[in-house]
Structure formats: C-alpha cells, structure tokens
mmCIF file with all atom_site columns, C-alpha atoms in Angstrom:
data_model
loop_
_atom_site.group_PDB
_atom_site.id
_atom_site.type_symbol
_atom_site.label_atom_id
_atom_site.label_alt_id
_atom_site.label_comp_id
_atom_site.label_asym_id
_atom_site.label_entity_id
_atom_site.label_seq_id
_atom_site.pdbx_PDB_ins_code
_atom_site.Cartn_x
_atom_site.Cartn_y
_atom_site.Cartn_z
_atom_site.occupancy
_atom_site.B_iso_or_equiv
_atom_site.pdbx_formal_charge
_atom_site.auth_seq_id
_atom_site.auth_comp_id
_atom_site.auth_asym_id
_atom_site.auth_atom_id
_atom_site.pdbx_PDB_model_num
ATOM 1   C CA . MET A 1 1   ? 55.095  21.794  23.489  1.00 47.00 ? 1   MET A CA 1
ATOM 2   C CA . ALA A 1 2   ? 56.525  18.414  24.559  1.00 48.00 ? 2   ALA A CA 1
ATOM 3   C CA . LYS A 1 3   ? 54.008  15.803  25.508  1.00 48.00 ? 3   LYS A CA 1
ATOM 4   C CA . LYS A 1 4   ? 54.011  15.120  29.226  1.00 50.00 ? 4   LYS A CA 1
ATOM 5   C CA . LYS A 1 5   ? 55.332  11.664  30.047  1.00 51.00 ? 5   LYS A CA 1
ATOM 6   C CA . LEU A 1 6   ? 53.411  9.536   32.461  1.00 44.00 ? 6   LEU A CA 1
ATOM 7   C CA . SER A 1 7   ? 55.302  8.573   35.556  1.00 49.00 ? 7   SER A CA 1
ATOM 8   C CA . ARG A 1 8   ? 55.904  4.927   36.459  1.00 44.00 ? 8   ARG A CA 1
ATOM 9   C CA . LYS A 1 9   ? 53.418  5.320   39.311  1.00 44.00 ? 9   LYS A CA 1
ATOM 10  C CA . GLU A 1 10  ? 50.717  6.629   36.925  1.00 48.00 ? 10  GLU A CA 1
ATOM 11  C CA . LEU A 1 11  ? 51.401  3.814   34.440  1.00 41.00 ? 11  LEU A CA 1
ATOM 12  C CA . LEU A 1 12  ? 51.095  1.236   37.175  1.00 40.00 ? 12  LEU A CA 1
ATOM 13  C CA . LYS A 1 13  ? 47.923  2.896   38.392  1.00 45.00 ? 13  LYS A CA 1
ATOM 14  C CA . ASN A 1 14  ? 46.313  2.697   34.942  1.00 47.00 ? 14  ASN A CA 1
ATOM 15  C CA . THR A 1 15  ? 47.417  -0.932  34.621  1.00 45.00 ? 15  THR A CA 1
ATOM 16  C CA . ASP A 1 16  ? 46.027  -1.769  38.034  1.00 48.00 ? 16  ASP A CA 1
ATOM 17  C CA . GLU A 1 17  ? 42.695  -0.113  37.118  1.00 49.00 ? 17  GLU A CA 1
ATOM 18  C CA . PHE A 1 18  ? 42.499  -2.140  33.909  1.00 44.00 ? 18  PHE A CA 1
ATOM 19  C CA . LEU A 1 19  ? 43.334  -5.386  35.699  1.00 44.00 ? 19  LEU A CA 1
ATOM 20  C CA . THR A 1 20  ? 40.831  -4.570  38.432  1.00 55.00 ? 20  THR A CA 1
ATOM 21  C CA . LEU A 1 21  ? 38.112  -3.939  35.849  1.00 49.00 ? 21  LEU A CA 1
ATOM 22  C CA . SER A 1 22  ? 39.001  -7.111  33.948  1.00 53.00 ? 22  SER A CA 1
ATOM 23  C CA . GLY A 1 23  ? 38.986  -9.070  37.166  1.00 53.00 ? 23  GLY A CA 1
ATOM 24  C CA . LYS A 1 24  ? 35.593  -7.735  38.110  1.00 55.00 ? 24  LYS A CA 1
ATOM 25  C CA . THR A 1 25  ? 34.257  -8.584  34.681  1.00 54.00 ? 25  THR A CA 1
ATOM 26  C CA . ALA A 1 26  ? 35.623  -12.121 34.888  1.00 55.00 ? 26  ALA A CA 1
ATOM 27  C CA . LEU A 1 27  ? 34.220  -12.520 38.393  1.00 56.00 ? 27  LEU A CA 1
ATOM 28  C CA . PHE A 1 28  ? 30.778  -11.275 37.230  1.00 54.00 ? 28  PHE A CA 1
ATOM 29  C CA . LEU A 1 29  ? 30.739  -13.672 34.272  1.00 51.00 ? 29  LEU A CA 1
ATOM 30  C CA . ASN A 1 30  ? 31.804  -16.552 36.521  1.00 57.00 ? 30  ASN A CA 1
ATOM 31  C CA . GLN A 1 31  ? 29.091  -15.790 39.058  1.00 57.00 ? 31  GLN A CA 1
ATOM 32  C CA . HIS A 1 32  ? 26.400  -15.301 36.425  1.00 54.00 ? 32  HIS A CA 1
ATOM 33  C CA . MET A 1 33  ? 27.471  -17.897 33.887  1.00 58.00 ? 33  MET A CA 1
ATOM 34  C CA . ARG A 1 34  ? 24.032  -19.501 33.776  1.00 59.00 ? 34  ARG A CA 1
ATOM 35  C CA . GLN A 1 35  ? 22.371  -16.174 32.938  1.00 58.00 ? 35  GLN A CA 1
ATOM 36  C CA . VAL A 1 36  ? 25.032  -15.413 30.348  1.00 51.00 ? 36  VAL A CA 1
ATOM 37  C CA . LYS A 1 37  ? 24.454  -18.788 28.702  1.00 54.00 ? 37  LYS A CA 1
ATOM 38  C CA . LEU A 1 38  ? 20.711  -18.192 28.668  1.00 52.00 ? 38  LEU A CA 1
ATOM 39  C CA . ILE A 1 39  ? 21.211  -14.780 27.050  1.00 58.00 ? 39  ILE A CA 1
ATOM 40  C CA . GLY A 1 40  ? 23.460  -16.377 24.446  1.00 55.00 ? 40  GLY A CA 1
ATOM 41  C CA . ILE A 1 41  ? 20.879  -19.062 23.749  1.00 53.00 ? 41  ILE A CA 1
ATOM 42  C CA . GLY A 1 42  ? 18.169  -16.387 23.507  1.00 53.00 ? 42  GLY A CA 1
ATOM 43  C CA . VAL A 1 43  ? 20.176  -14.345 21.005  1.00 59.00 ? 43  VAL A CA 1
ATOM 44  C CA . ALA A 1 44  ? 20.866  -17.476 18.960  1.00 57.00 ? 44  ALA A CA 1
ATOM 45  C CA . ALA A 1 45  ? 17.175  -18.407 19.026  1.00 53.00 ? 45  ALA A CA 1
ATOM 46  C CA . ILE A 1 46  ? 16.200  -14.940 17.833  1.00 58.00 ? 46  ILE A CA 1
ATOM 47  C CA . ALA A 1 47  ? 18.743  -15.167 15.011  1.00 57.00 ? 47  ALA A CA 1
ATOM 48  C CA . VAL A 1 48  ? 17.448  -18.593 13.949  1.00 54.00 ? 48  VAL A CA 1
ATOM 49  C CA . ALA A 1 49  ? 13.836  -17.353 14.086  1.00 53.00 ? 49  ALA A CA 1
ATOM 50  C CA . TYR A 1 50  ? 14.752  -14.299 12.011  1.00 50.00 ? 50  TYR A CA 1
ATOM 51  C CA . ILE A 1 51  ? 16.439  -16.446 9.362   1.00 62.00 ? 51  ILE A CA 1
ATOM 52  C CA . ALA A 1 52  ? 13.486  -18.833 9.304   1.00 55.00 ? 52  ALA A CA 1
ATOM 53  C CA . ILE A 1 53  ? 10.937  -16.012 8.977   1.00 58.00 ? 53  ILE A CA 1
ATOM 54  C CA . TRP A 1 54  ? 13.043  -14.300 6.308   1.00 57.00 ? 54  TRP A CA 1
ATOM 55  C CA . GLY A 1 55  ? 13.251  -17.560 4.359   1.00 63.00 ? 55  GLY A CA 1
ATOM 56  C CA . TYR A 1 56  ? 9.530   -18.197 4.692   1.00 53.00 ? 56  TYR A CA 1
ATOM 57  C CA . MET A 1 57  ? 8.619   -14.657 3.601   1.00 68.00 ? 57  MET A CA 1
ATOM 58  C CA . LYS A 1 58  ? 10.917  -14.926 0.598   1.00 76.00 ? 58  LYS A CA 1
ATOM 59  C CA . HIS A 1 59  ? 9.309   -18.239 -0.354  1.00 67.00 ? 59  HIS A CA 1
ATOM 60  C CA . ALA A 1 60  ? 5.769   -16.899 0.223   1.00 73.00 ? 60  ALA A CA 1
ATOM 61  C CA . ASN A 1 61  ? 6.468   -13.790 -1.861  1.00 81.00 ? 61  ASN A CA 1
ATOM 62  C CA . ARG A 1 62  ? 7.835   -15.878 -4.724  1.00 87.00 ? 62  ARG A CA 1
ATOM 63  C CA . MET A 1 63  ? 4.928   -18.324 -4.678  1.00 88.00 ? 63  MET A CA 1
ATOM 64  C CA . GLY A 1 64  ? 2.379   -15.542 -4.239  1.00 82.00 ? 64  GLY A CA 1
ATOM 65  C CA . GLN A 1 65  ? 3.802   -13.611 -7.179  1.00 88.00 ? 65  GLN A CA 1
ATOM 66  C CA . GLU A 1 66  ? 3.710   -16.711 -9.371  1.00 90.00 ? 66  GLU A CA 1
ATOM 67  C CA . ALA A 1 67  ? 0.070   -17.342 -8.429  1.00 88.00 ? 67  ALA A CA 1
ATOM 68  C CA . TYR A 1 68  ? -0.786  -13.690 -9.061  1.00 88.00 ? 68  TYR A CA 1
ATOM 69  C CA . ASN A 1 69  ? 0.872   -13.785 -12.476 1.00 89.00 ? 69  ASN A CA 1
ATOM 70  C CA . ALA A 1 70  ? -1.078  -16.930 -13.373 1.00 89.00 ? 70  ALA A CA 1
ATOM 71  C CA . ALA A 1 71  ? -4.349  -15.267 -12.362 1.00 87.00 ? 71  ALA A CA 1
ATOM 72  C CA . TYR A 1 72  ? -3.543  -12.116 -14.305 1.00 85.00 ? 72  TYR A CA 1
ATOM 73  C CA . ASN A 1 73  ? -2.520  -14.039 -17.410 1.00 88.00 ? 73  ASN A CA 1
ATOM 74  C CA . THR A 1 74  ? -5.768  -15.995 -17.217 1.00 83.00 ? 74  THR A CA 1
ATOM 75  C CA . LEU A 1 75  ? -7.700  -12.739 -17.062 1.00 81.00 ? 75  LEU A CA 1
ATOM 76  C CA . ILE A 1 76  ? -5.989  -11.284 -20.129 1.00 80.00 ? 76  ILE A CA 1
ATOM 77  C CA . GLU A 1 77  ? -5.897  -14.452 -22.222 1.00 81.00 ? 77  GLU A CA 1
ATOM 78  C CA . THR A 1 78  ? -9.511  -15.407 -21.547 1.00 74.00 ? 78  THR A CA 1
ATOM 79  C CA . ALA A 1 79  ? -10.765 -11.908 -22.253 1.00 69.00 ? 79  ALA A CA 1
ATOM 80  C CA . GLN A 1 80  ? -8.863  -11.745 -25.537 1.00 69.00 ? 80  GLN A CA 1
ATOM 81  C CA . ALA A 1 81  ? -9.813  -15.224 -26.672 1.00 66.00 ? 81  ALA A CA 1
ATOM 82  C CA . SER A 1 82  ? -13.528 -14.914 -25.946 1.00 60.00 ? 82  SER A CA 1
ATOM 83  C CA . GLU A 1 83  ? -13.834 -11.211 -26.713 1.00 66.00 ? 83  GLU A CA 1
ATOM 84  C CA . ASN A 1 84  ? -15.793 -11.078 -23.472 1.00 71.00 ? 84  ASN A CA 1
ATOM 85  C CA . TYR A 1 85  ? -13.966 -9.180  -20.755 1.00 73.00 ? 85  TYR A CA 1
ATOM 86  C CA . GLN A 1 86  ? -16.516 -10.040 -18.081 1.00 75.00 ? 86  GLN A CA 1
ATOM 87  C CA . GLU A 1 87  ? -16.048 -13.744 -18.727 1.00 77.00 ? 87  GLU A CA 1
ATOM 88  C CA . GLY A 1 88  ? -12.301 -13.370 -18.324 1.00 77.00 ? 88  GLY A CA 1
ATOM 89  C CA . VAL A 1 89  ? -12.768 -11.461 -15.095 1.00 80.00 ? 89  VAL A CA 1
ATOM 90  C CA . GLU A 1 90  ? -15.062 -14.125 -13.654 1.00 82.00 ? 90  GLU A CA 1
ATOM 91  C CA . LYS A 1 91  ? -12.670 -16.969 -14.497 1.00 83.00 ? 91  LYS A CA 1
ATOM 92  C CA . SER A 1 92  ? -9.685  -15.177 -12.976 1.00 87.00 ? 92  SER A CA 1
ATOM 93  C CA . GLU A 1 93  ? -11.549 -14.056 -9.836  1.00 91.00 ? 93  GLU A CA 1
ATOM 94  C CA . ALA A 1 94  ? -11.164 -17.415 -8.102  1.00 90.00 ? 94  ALA A CA 1
ATOM 95  C CA . LEU A 1 95  ? -7.447  -17.431 -8.885  1.00 91.00 ? 95  LEU A CA 1
ATOM 96  C CA . PHE A 1 96  ? -6.948  -13.989 -7.362  1.00 91.00 ? 96  PHE A CA 1
ATOM 97  C CA . GLU A 1 97  ? -8.931  -15.041 -4.299  1.00 93.00 ? 97  GLU A CA 1
ATOM 98  C CA . ALA A 1 98  ? -6.635  -18.046 -3.972  1.00 92.00 ? 98  ALA A CA 1
ATOM 99  C CA . VAL A 1 99  ? -3.631  -15.700 -3.912  1.00 91.00 ? 99  VAL A CA 1
ATOM 100 C CA . ILE A 1 100 ? -5.224  -13.834 -0.995  1.00 92.00 ? 100 ILE A CA 1
ATOM 101 C CA . SER A 1 101 ? -6.137  -16.965 0.972   1.00 91.00 ? 101 SER A CA 1
ATOM 102 C CA . ASP A 1 102 ? -3.122  -19.184 0.213   1.00 90.00 ? 102 ASP A CA 1
ATOM 103 C CA . TYR A 1 103 ? -0.390  -16.533 0.320   1.00 87.00 ? 103 TYR A CA 1
ATOM 104 C CA . SER A 1 104 ? -1.865  -13.981 2.703   1.00 84.00 ? 104 SER A CA 1
ATOM 105 C CA . VAL A 1 105 ? 1.541   -12.822 3.969   1.00 82.00 ? 105 VAL A CA 1
ATOM 106 C CA . SER A 1 106 ? 2.914   -12.163 0.485   1.00 86.00 ? 106 SER A CA 1
ATOM 107 C CA . LYS A 1 107 ? 3.010   -8.776  -1.228  1.00 87.00 ? 107 LYS A CA 1
ATOM 108 C CA . ALA A 1 108 ? 0.997   -10.237 -4.102  1.00 86.00 ? 108 ALA A CA 1
ATOM 109 C CA . ALA A 1 109 ? -1.940  -10.887 -1.746  1.00 88.00 ? 109 ALA A CA 1
ATOM 110 C CA . GLY A 1 110 ? -2.364  -7.150  -1.273  1.00 90.00 ? 110 GLY A CA 1
ATOM 111 C CA . LEU A 1 111 ? -2.224  -6.525  -5.015  1.00 89.00 ? 111 LEU A CA 1
ATOM 112 C CA . ALA A 1 112 ? -4.874  -9.190  -5.608  1.00 92.00 ? 112 ALA A CA 1
ATOM 113 C CA . LEU A 1 113 ? -7.423  -7.290  -3.479  1.00 94.00 ? 113 LEU A CA 1
ATOM 114 C CA . PRO A 1 114 ? -8.350  -4.653  -6.098  1.00 92.00 ? 114 PRO A CA 1
ATOM 115 C CA . GLN A 1 115 ? -8.395  -7.343  -8.797  1.00 91.00 ? 115 GLN A CA 1
ATOM 116 C CA . VAL A 1 116 ? -11.083 -9.233  -6.889  1.00 93.00 ? 116 VAL A CA 1
ATOM 117 C CA . GLY A 1 117 ? -12.804 -5.920  -6.183  1.00 93.00 ? 117 GLY A CA 1
ATOM 118 C CA . HIS A 1 118 ? -12.938 -5.217  -9.909  1.00 90.00 ? 118 HIS A CA 1
ATOM 119 C CA . ALA A 1 119 ? -14.307 -8.681  -10.587 1.00 90.00 ? 119 ALA A CA 1
ATOM 120 C CA . LYS A 1 120 ? -17.056 -8.119  -8.035  1.00 93.00 ? 120 LYS A CA 1
ATOM 121 C CA . PHE A 1 121 ? -17.840 -4.748  -9.647  1.00 92.00 ? 121 PHE A CA 1
ATOM 122 C CA . VAL A 1 122 ? -18.061 -6.204  -13.157 1.00 88.00 ? 122 VAL A CA 1
ATOM 123 C CA . THR A 1 123 ? -20.452 -8.901  -11.959 1.00 89.00 ? 123 THR A CA 1
ATOM 124 C CA . GLY A 1 124 ? -22.645 -6.379  -10.134 1.00 92.00 ? 124 GLY A CA 1
ATOM 125 C CA . MET A 1 125 ? -21.642 -7.371  -6.588  1.00 95.00 ? 125 MET A CA 1
ATOM 126 C CA . TYR A 1 126 ? -21.003 -3.785  -5.547  1.00 96.00 ? 126 TYR A CA 1
ATOM 127 C CA . ASP A 1 127 ? -21.070 -4.260  -1.775  1.00 96.00 ? 127 ASP A CA 1
ATOM 128 C CA . ASP A 1 128 ? -18.445 -7.001  -2.025  1.00 96.00 ? 128 ASP A CA 1
ATOM 129 C CA . ALA A 1 129 ? -16.391 -4.812  -4.351  1.00 95.00 ? 129 ALA A CA 1
ATOM 130 C CA . VAL A 1 130 ? -16.433 -1.988  -1.787  1.00 96.00 ? 130 VAL A CA 1
ATOM 131 C CA . ASP A 1 131 ? -15.202 -4.389  0.898   1.00 96.00 ? 131 ASP A CA 1
ATOM 132 C CA . TYR A 1 132 ? -12.182 -5.403  -1.177  1.00 96.00 ? 132 TYR A CA 1
ATOM 133 C CA . TYR A 1 133 ? -11.316 -1.832  -2.147  1.00 95.00 ? 133 TYR A CA 1
ATOM 134 C CA . ASP A 1 134 ? -11.669 -0.726  1.487   1.00 96.00 ? 134 ASP A CA 1
ATOM 135 C CA . GLU A 1 135 ? -9.297  -3.494  2.562   1.00 95.00 ? 135 GLU A CA 1
ATOM 136 C CA . PHE A 1 136 ? -6.809  -2.388  -0.087  1.00 94.00 ? 136 PHE A CA 1
ATOM 137 C CA . SER A 1 137 ? -6.915  1.302   0.966   1.00 94.00 ? 137 SER A CA 1
ATOM 138 C CA . PRO A 1 138 ? -4.461  1.196   3.911   1.00 93.00 ? 138 PRO A CA 1
ATOM 139 C CA . LYS A 1 139 ? -1.964  -0.787  1.839   1.00 90.00 ? 139 LYS A CA 1
ATOM 140 C CA . VAL A 1 140 ? -1.561  2.103   -0.628  1.00 90.00 ? 140 VAL A CA 1
ATOM 141 C CA . ALA A 1 141 ? -1.900  5.035   1.762   1.00 88.00 ? 141 ALA A CA 1
ATOM 142 C CA . HIS A 1 142 ? 1.751   5.934   1.062   1.00 88.00 ? 142 HIS A CA 1
ATOM 143 C CA . ASN A 1 143 ? 1.300   6.036   -2.726  1.00 90.00 ? 143 ASN A CA 1
ATOM 144 C CA . GLU A 1 144 ? -0.882  8.874   -4.021  1.00 91.00 ? 144 GLU A CA 1
ATOM 145 C CA . ALA A 1 145 ? -1.364  7.398   -7.502  1.00 91.00 ? 145 ALA A CA 1
ATOM 146 C CA . TYR A 1 146 ? -2.499  3.968   -6.286  1.00 91.00 ? 146 TYR A CA 1
ATOM 147 C CA . GLU A 1 147 ? -4.544  5.501   -3.503  1.00 94.00 ? 147 GLU A CA 1
ATOM 148 C CA . THR A 1 148 ? -6.369  7.759   -5.960  1.00 94.00 ? 148 THR A CA 1
ATOM 149 C CA . LEU A 1 149 ? -7.079  4.927   -8.394  1.00 94.00 ? 149 LEU A CA 1
ATOM 150 C CA . ASN A 1 150 ? -8.523  2.942   -5.511  1.00 95.00 ? 150 ASN A CA 1
ATOM 151 C CA . LEU A 1 151 ? -10.695 5.910   -4.505  1.00 95.00 ? 151 LEU A CA 1
ATOM 152 C CA . LEU A 1 152 ? -11.939 6.310   -8.079  1.00 95.00 ? 152 LEU A CA 1
ATOM 153 C CA . ALA A 1 153 ? -12.915 2.631   -8.048  1.00 95.00 ? 153 ALA A CA 1
ATOM 154 C CA . LEU A 1 154 ? -14.732 3.101   -4.736  1.00 96.00 ? 154 LEU A CA 1
ATOM 155 C CA . ALA A 1 155 ? -16.588 6.125   -6.121  1.00 96.00 ? 155 ALA A CA 1
ATOM 156 C CA . ALA A 1 156 ? -17.674 4.063   -9.126  1.00 95.00 ? 156 ALA A CA 1
ATOM 157 C CA . CYS A 1 157 ? -19.015 1.363   -6.799  1.00 96.00 ? 157 CYS A CA 1
ATOM 158 C CA . HIS A 1 158 ? -21.067 3.860   -4.802  1.00 96.00 ? 158 HIS A CA 1
ATOM 159 C CA . GLU A 1 159 ? -22.342 5.435   -8.014  1.00 95.00 ? 159 GLU A CA 1
ATOM 160 C CA . ALA A 1 160 ? -23.426 2.015   -9.275  1.00 95.00 ? 160 ALA A CA 1
ATOM 161 C CA . LYS A 1 161 ? -25.251 1.464   -5.979  1.00 95.00 ? 161 LYS A CA 1
ATOM 162 C CA . GLY A 1 162 ? -27.057 4.783   -6.424  1.00 94.00 ? 162 GLY A CA 1
ATOM 163 C CA . GLU A 1 163 ? -25.185 6.370   -3.505  1.00 96.00 ? 163 GLU A CA 1
ATOM 164 C CA . MET A 1 164 ? -24.411 9.607   -5.326  1.00 96.00 ? 164 MET A CA 1
ATOM 165 C CA . LYS A 1 165 ? -23.586 11.688  -2.259  1.00 95.00 ? 165 LYS A CA 1
ATOM 166 C CA . LYS A 1 166 ? -21.048 9.118   -1.053  1.00 96.00 ? 166 LYS A CA 1
ATOM 167 C CA . ALA A 1 167 ? -19.495 8.991   -4.519  1.00 96.00 ? 167 ALA A CA 1
ATOM 168 C CA . ALA A 1 168 ? -19.364 12.798  -4.658  1.00 96.00 ? 168 ALA A CA 1
ATOM 169 C CA . GLU A 1 169 ? -17.720 12.928  -1.237  1.00 97.00 ? 169 GLU A CA 1
ATOM 170 C CA . ILE A 1 170 ? -14.923 10.614  -2.379  1.00 97.00 ? 170 ILE A CA 1
ATOM 171 C CA . LEU A 1 171 ? -14.387 12.489  -5.642  1.00 97.00 ? 171 LEU A CA 1
ATOM 172 C CA . ASN A 1 172 ? -14.382 15.864  -3.883  1.00 96.00 ? 172 ASN A CA 1
ATOM 173 C CA . GLY A 1 173 ? -11.489 14.652  -1.752  1.00 95.00 ? 173 GLY A CA 1
ATOM 174 C CA . ILE A 1 174 ? -9.472  14.037  -4.913  1.00 95.00 ? 174 ILE A CA 1
ATOM 175 C CA . VAL A 1 175 ? -10.495 17.313  -6.560  1.00 95.00 ? 175 VAL A CA 1
ATOM 176 C CA . LYS A 1 176 ? -9.294  19.325  -3.552  1.00 93.00 ? 176 LYS A CA 1
ATOM 177 C CA . SER A 1 177 ? -5.757  18.060  -4.139  1.00 90.00 ? 177 SER A CA 1
ATOM 178 C CA . ALA A 1 178 ? -4.497  20.450  -6.843  1.00 88.00 ? 178 ALA A CA 1
ATOM 179 C CA . ASP A 1 179 ? -1.406  18.369  -7.647  1.00 90.00 ? 179 ASP A CA 1
ATOM 180 C CA . ASN A 1 180 ? -3.154  15.010  -7.891  1.00 93.00 ? 180 ASN A CA 1
ATOM 181 C CA . PRO A 1 181 ? -2.390  13.441  -11.305 1.00 91.00 ? 181 PRO A CA 1
ATOM 182 C CA . PHE A 1 182 ? -5.958  12.095  -11.557 1.00 94.00 ? 182 PHE A CA 1
ATOM 183 C CA . ARG A 1 183 ? -7.710  15.331  -10.627 1.00 96.00 ? 183 ARG A CA 1
ATOM 184 C CA . GLU A 1 184 ? -9.002  15.877  -14.179 1.00 94.00 ? 184 GLU A CA 1
ATOM 185 C CA . ALA A 1 185 ? -10.699 12.483  -14.269 1.00 94.00 ? 185 ALA A CA 1
ATOM 186 C CA . ALA A 1 186 ? -12.125 13.038  -10.791 1.00 96.00 ? 186 ALA A CA 1
ATOM 187 C CA . MET A 1 187 ? -13.601 16.409  -11.818 1.00 96.00 ? 187 MET A CA 1
ATOM 188 C CA . LEU A 1 188 ? -15.306 14.979  -14.894 1.00 95.00 ? 188 LEU A CA 1
ATOM 189 C CA . ASN A 1 189 ? -16.730 12.126  -12.847 1.00 95.00 ? 189 ASN A CA 1
ATOM 190 C CA . LEU A 1 190 ? -17.853 14.523  -10.135 1.00 96.00 ? 190 LEU A CA 1
ATOM 191 C CA . GLU A 1 191 ? -19.629 16.740  -12.687 1.00 95.00 ? 191 GLU A CA 1
ATOM 192 C CA . ARG A 1 192 ? -21.548 13.703  -13.939 1.00 94.00 ? 192 ARG A CA 1
ATOM 193 C CA . ILE A 1 193 ? -22.417 12.634  -10.390 1.00 96.00 ? 193 ILE A CA 1
ATOM 194 C CA . TYR A 1 194 ? -23.805 16.078  -9.569  1.00 96.00 ? 194 TYR A CA 1
ATOM 195 C CA . ARG A 1 195 ? -26.045 16.013  -12.644 1.00 94.00 ? 195 ARG A CA 1
ATOM 196 C CA . LEU A 1 196 ? -27.292 12.530  -11.790 1.00 93.00 ? 196 LEU A CA 1
ATOM 197 C CA . ASP A 1 197 ? -27.986 13.787  -8.264  1.00 94.00 ? 197 ASP A CA 1
ATOM 198 C CA . ASN A 1 198 ? -29.980 16.775  -9.599  1.00 94.00 ? 198 ASN A CA 1
ATOM 199 C CA . GLN A 1 199 ? -27.391 19.359  -8.579  1.00 95.00 ? 199 GLN A CA 1
ATOM 200 C CA . PRO A 1 200 ? -26.801 21.257  -11.857 1.00 94.00 ? 200 PRO A CA 1
ATOM 201 C CA . GLU A 1 201 ? -25.338 24.325  -10.109 1.00 95.00 ? 201 GLU A CA 1
ATOM 202 C CA . LYS A 1 202 ? -22.544 22.304  -8.553  1.00 95.00 ? 202 LYS A CA 1
ATOM 203 C CA . ALA A 1 203 ? -22.006 20.484  -11.849 1.00 94.00 ? 203 ALA A CA 1
ATOM 204 C CA . ASN A 1 204 ? -21.554 23.808  -13.657 1.00 95.00 ? 204 ASN A CA 1
ATOM 205 C CA . GLU A 1 205 ? -19.131 25.042  -11.008 1.00 95.00 ? 205 GLU A CA 1
ATOM 206 C CA . ILE A 1 206 ? -16.992 21.971  -11.555 1.00 95.00 ? 206 ILE A CA 1
ATOM 207 C CA . LEU A 1 207 ? -16.975 22.580  -15.315 1.00 93.00 ? 207 LEU A CA 1
ATOM 208 C CA . LYS A 1 208 ? -15.935 26.215  -14.836 1.00 95.00 ? 208 LYS A CA 1
ATOM 209 C CA . THR A 1 209 ? -13.123 25.216  -12.514 1.00 95.00 ? 209 THR A CA 1
ATOM 210 C CA . PHE A 1 210 ? -11.987 22.562  -14.964 1.00 94.00 ? 210 PHE A CA 1
ATOM 211 C CA . ALA A 1 211 ? -11.943 25.070  -17.842 1.00 94.00 ? 211 ALA A CA 1
ATOM 212 C CA . LYS A 1 212 ? -9.894  27.471  -15.735 1.00 94.00 ? 212 LYS A CA 1
ATOM 213 C CA . ASP A 1 213 ? -7.364  24.934  -14.467 1.00 93.00 ? 213 ASP A CA 1
ATOM 214 C CA . TYR A 1 214 ? -6.990  22.697  -17.542 1.00 93.00 ? 214 TYR A CA 1
ATOM 215 C CA . ALA A 1 215 ? -7.146  24.877  -20.637 1.00 92.00 ? 215 ALA A CA 1
ATOM 216 C CA . SER A 1 216 ? -4.690  22.574  -22.415 1.00 93.00 ? 216 SER A CA 1
ATOM 217 C CA . SER A 1 217 ? -6.603  19.398  -21.595 1.00 90.00 ? 217 SER A CA 1
ATOM 218 C CA . PRO A 1 218 ? -7.944  17.321  -24.519 1.00 91.00 ? 218 PRO A CA 1
ATOM 219 C CA . PHE A 1 219 ? -11.299 17.439  -22.683 1.00 89.00 ? 219 PHE A CA 1
ATOM 220 C CA . TYR A 1 220 ? -11.332 21.257  -22.642 1.00 88.00 ? 220 TYR A CA 1
ATOM 221 C CA . PRO A 1 221 ? -13.517 21.704  -25.799 1.00 90.00 ? 221 PRO A CA 1
ATOM 222 C CA . MET A 1 222 ? -16.066 19.243  -24.477 1.00 89.00 ? 222 MET A CA 1
ATOM 223 C CA . VAL A 1 223 ? -16.124 20.987  -21.087 1.00 88.00 ? 223 VAL A CA 1
ATOM 224 C CA . LYS A 1 224 ? -16.517 24.441  -22.661 1.00 88.00 ? 224 LYS A CA 1
ATOM 225 C CA . ALA A 1 225 ? -19.408 23.174  -24.755 1.00 86.00 ? 225 ALA A CA 1
ATOM 226 C CA . ARG A 1 226 ? -21.190 21.952  -21.617 1.00 85.00 ? 226 ARG A CA 1
ATOM 227 C CA . ILE A 1 227 ? -20.867 25.182  -19.623 1.00 83.00 ? 227 ILE A CA 1
#
C-alpha cells in the first residue's frame, strides 16, 4: 500500500506547530533567564561537590587502607618476633584505633572494628570488646560468613563474662541456619556452653543433632564418644 503523502497544508501546519513551540520555549527561557541561570549554577555546584567528595573518599580509602595494613603487619610481626600473641595484639590495638578515628569514612575503618574488639577480648576487656563487635554487626549484615564470625566472637565475649544464656542465644541463632558454613563450630560451642550452664540434656541433644547432620565431619568420632 502506498504511503499517504502529506498535503502542503498539513506540512505547513506541522511546521507552524514546531515554530510555535520553539517560539514559546524561547520566550519562556527569555522571561525566566535568571531562574535558568540559577538552575545551571546549582547543577554545576552539585557536579563540583560530587567530584570533590569522590576525590576525598578515594583519598580517605587509600590512606585508611595503608594505615590498616600497617596496623595488621605490626600485629603479625610483633607476635611472631616475641612469640607472644597478646603482646602483638596490644601493640597493634592503638594503630587500629587510629584507623577508626583518623579515617572514619574509609572502608578500612569498618574492618578495624573487629580487630580492636579482638584486642579488647585478649586483654580481658570483654565489655569493650562487645561494643566494638556490636558496632561492626550492621556493616556485615549482607555477608553471612562475616556476620557469623562476628556473632561467634560476640558469643565468646559473653561466655568469658559468664553470660552463658546470652552466649547460647547467639549460638542458637547460627545453629538454626542449616546452610550456614560455620554451623558445625557453633554447635560444638553451644554444646560446651550448655554443659557449663548445667544443662546436660540440651548439650546431649546438640551432640545427637551434630552426629545426624555431620557424619562425615572430622569431629564426628569425638561427638559420638561424648553422646
């Protein structure tokens, strides 16, 4: 079917509509030039601010990572040289705290939180350790592995404080997740907690569940022997 040709009148009409629209646009811009300029300045300011923030964050992340690496290297080197892990932890603690305070907006600052928490735990400052692990919790809520490791650390802190029921509550949350990669460790810790809290029946139930779910585990013989 042949395409219908537009008449001269229709072509002129479309042209007139375009010119009318263009004219209205030009008239609007002319009448509101001050506002248009302000909008342009605002957009430019936002762009400059974005570039500045992006540059600052990149710089802060780089500096924070370098400070974190220095603290971590101090921890490892001191521990190896002195054959005293606690001493290495204590010497590196201040460096990790500096990462948190000096580069608070960097990604490394978040990673330094559990390092300081561990240092507090090693030196027996369990309440302070809990505070650091609690602060780290929301930062790893999207990562099951990191979240679970943080929960295991929290459970250890509560156990050290003698708060067995709180420790058991945390560990039970891990055990209920059948696919959690650290469920085995959580079950063994929970069994120990129940025995320390004079709950042998619950401890035995955990062992039976472990034997049923993890027959191929290297801990299976030990678990079977304890049932």
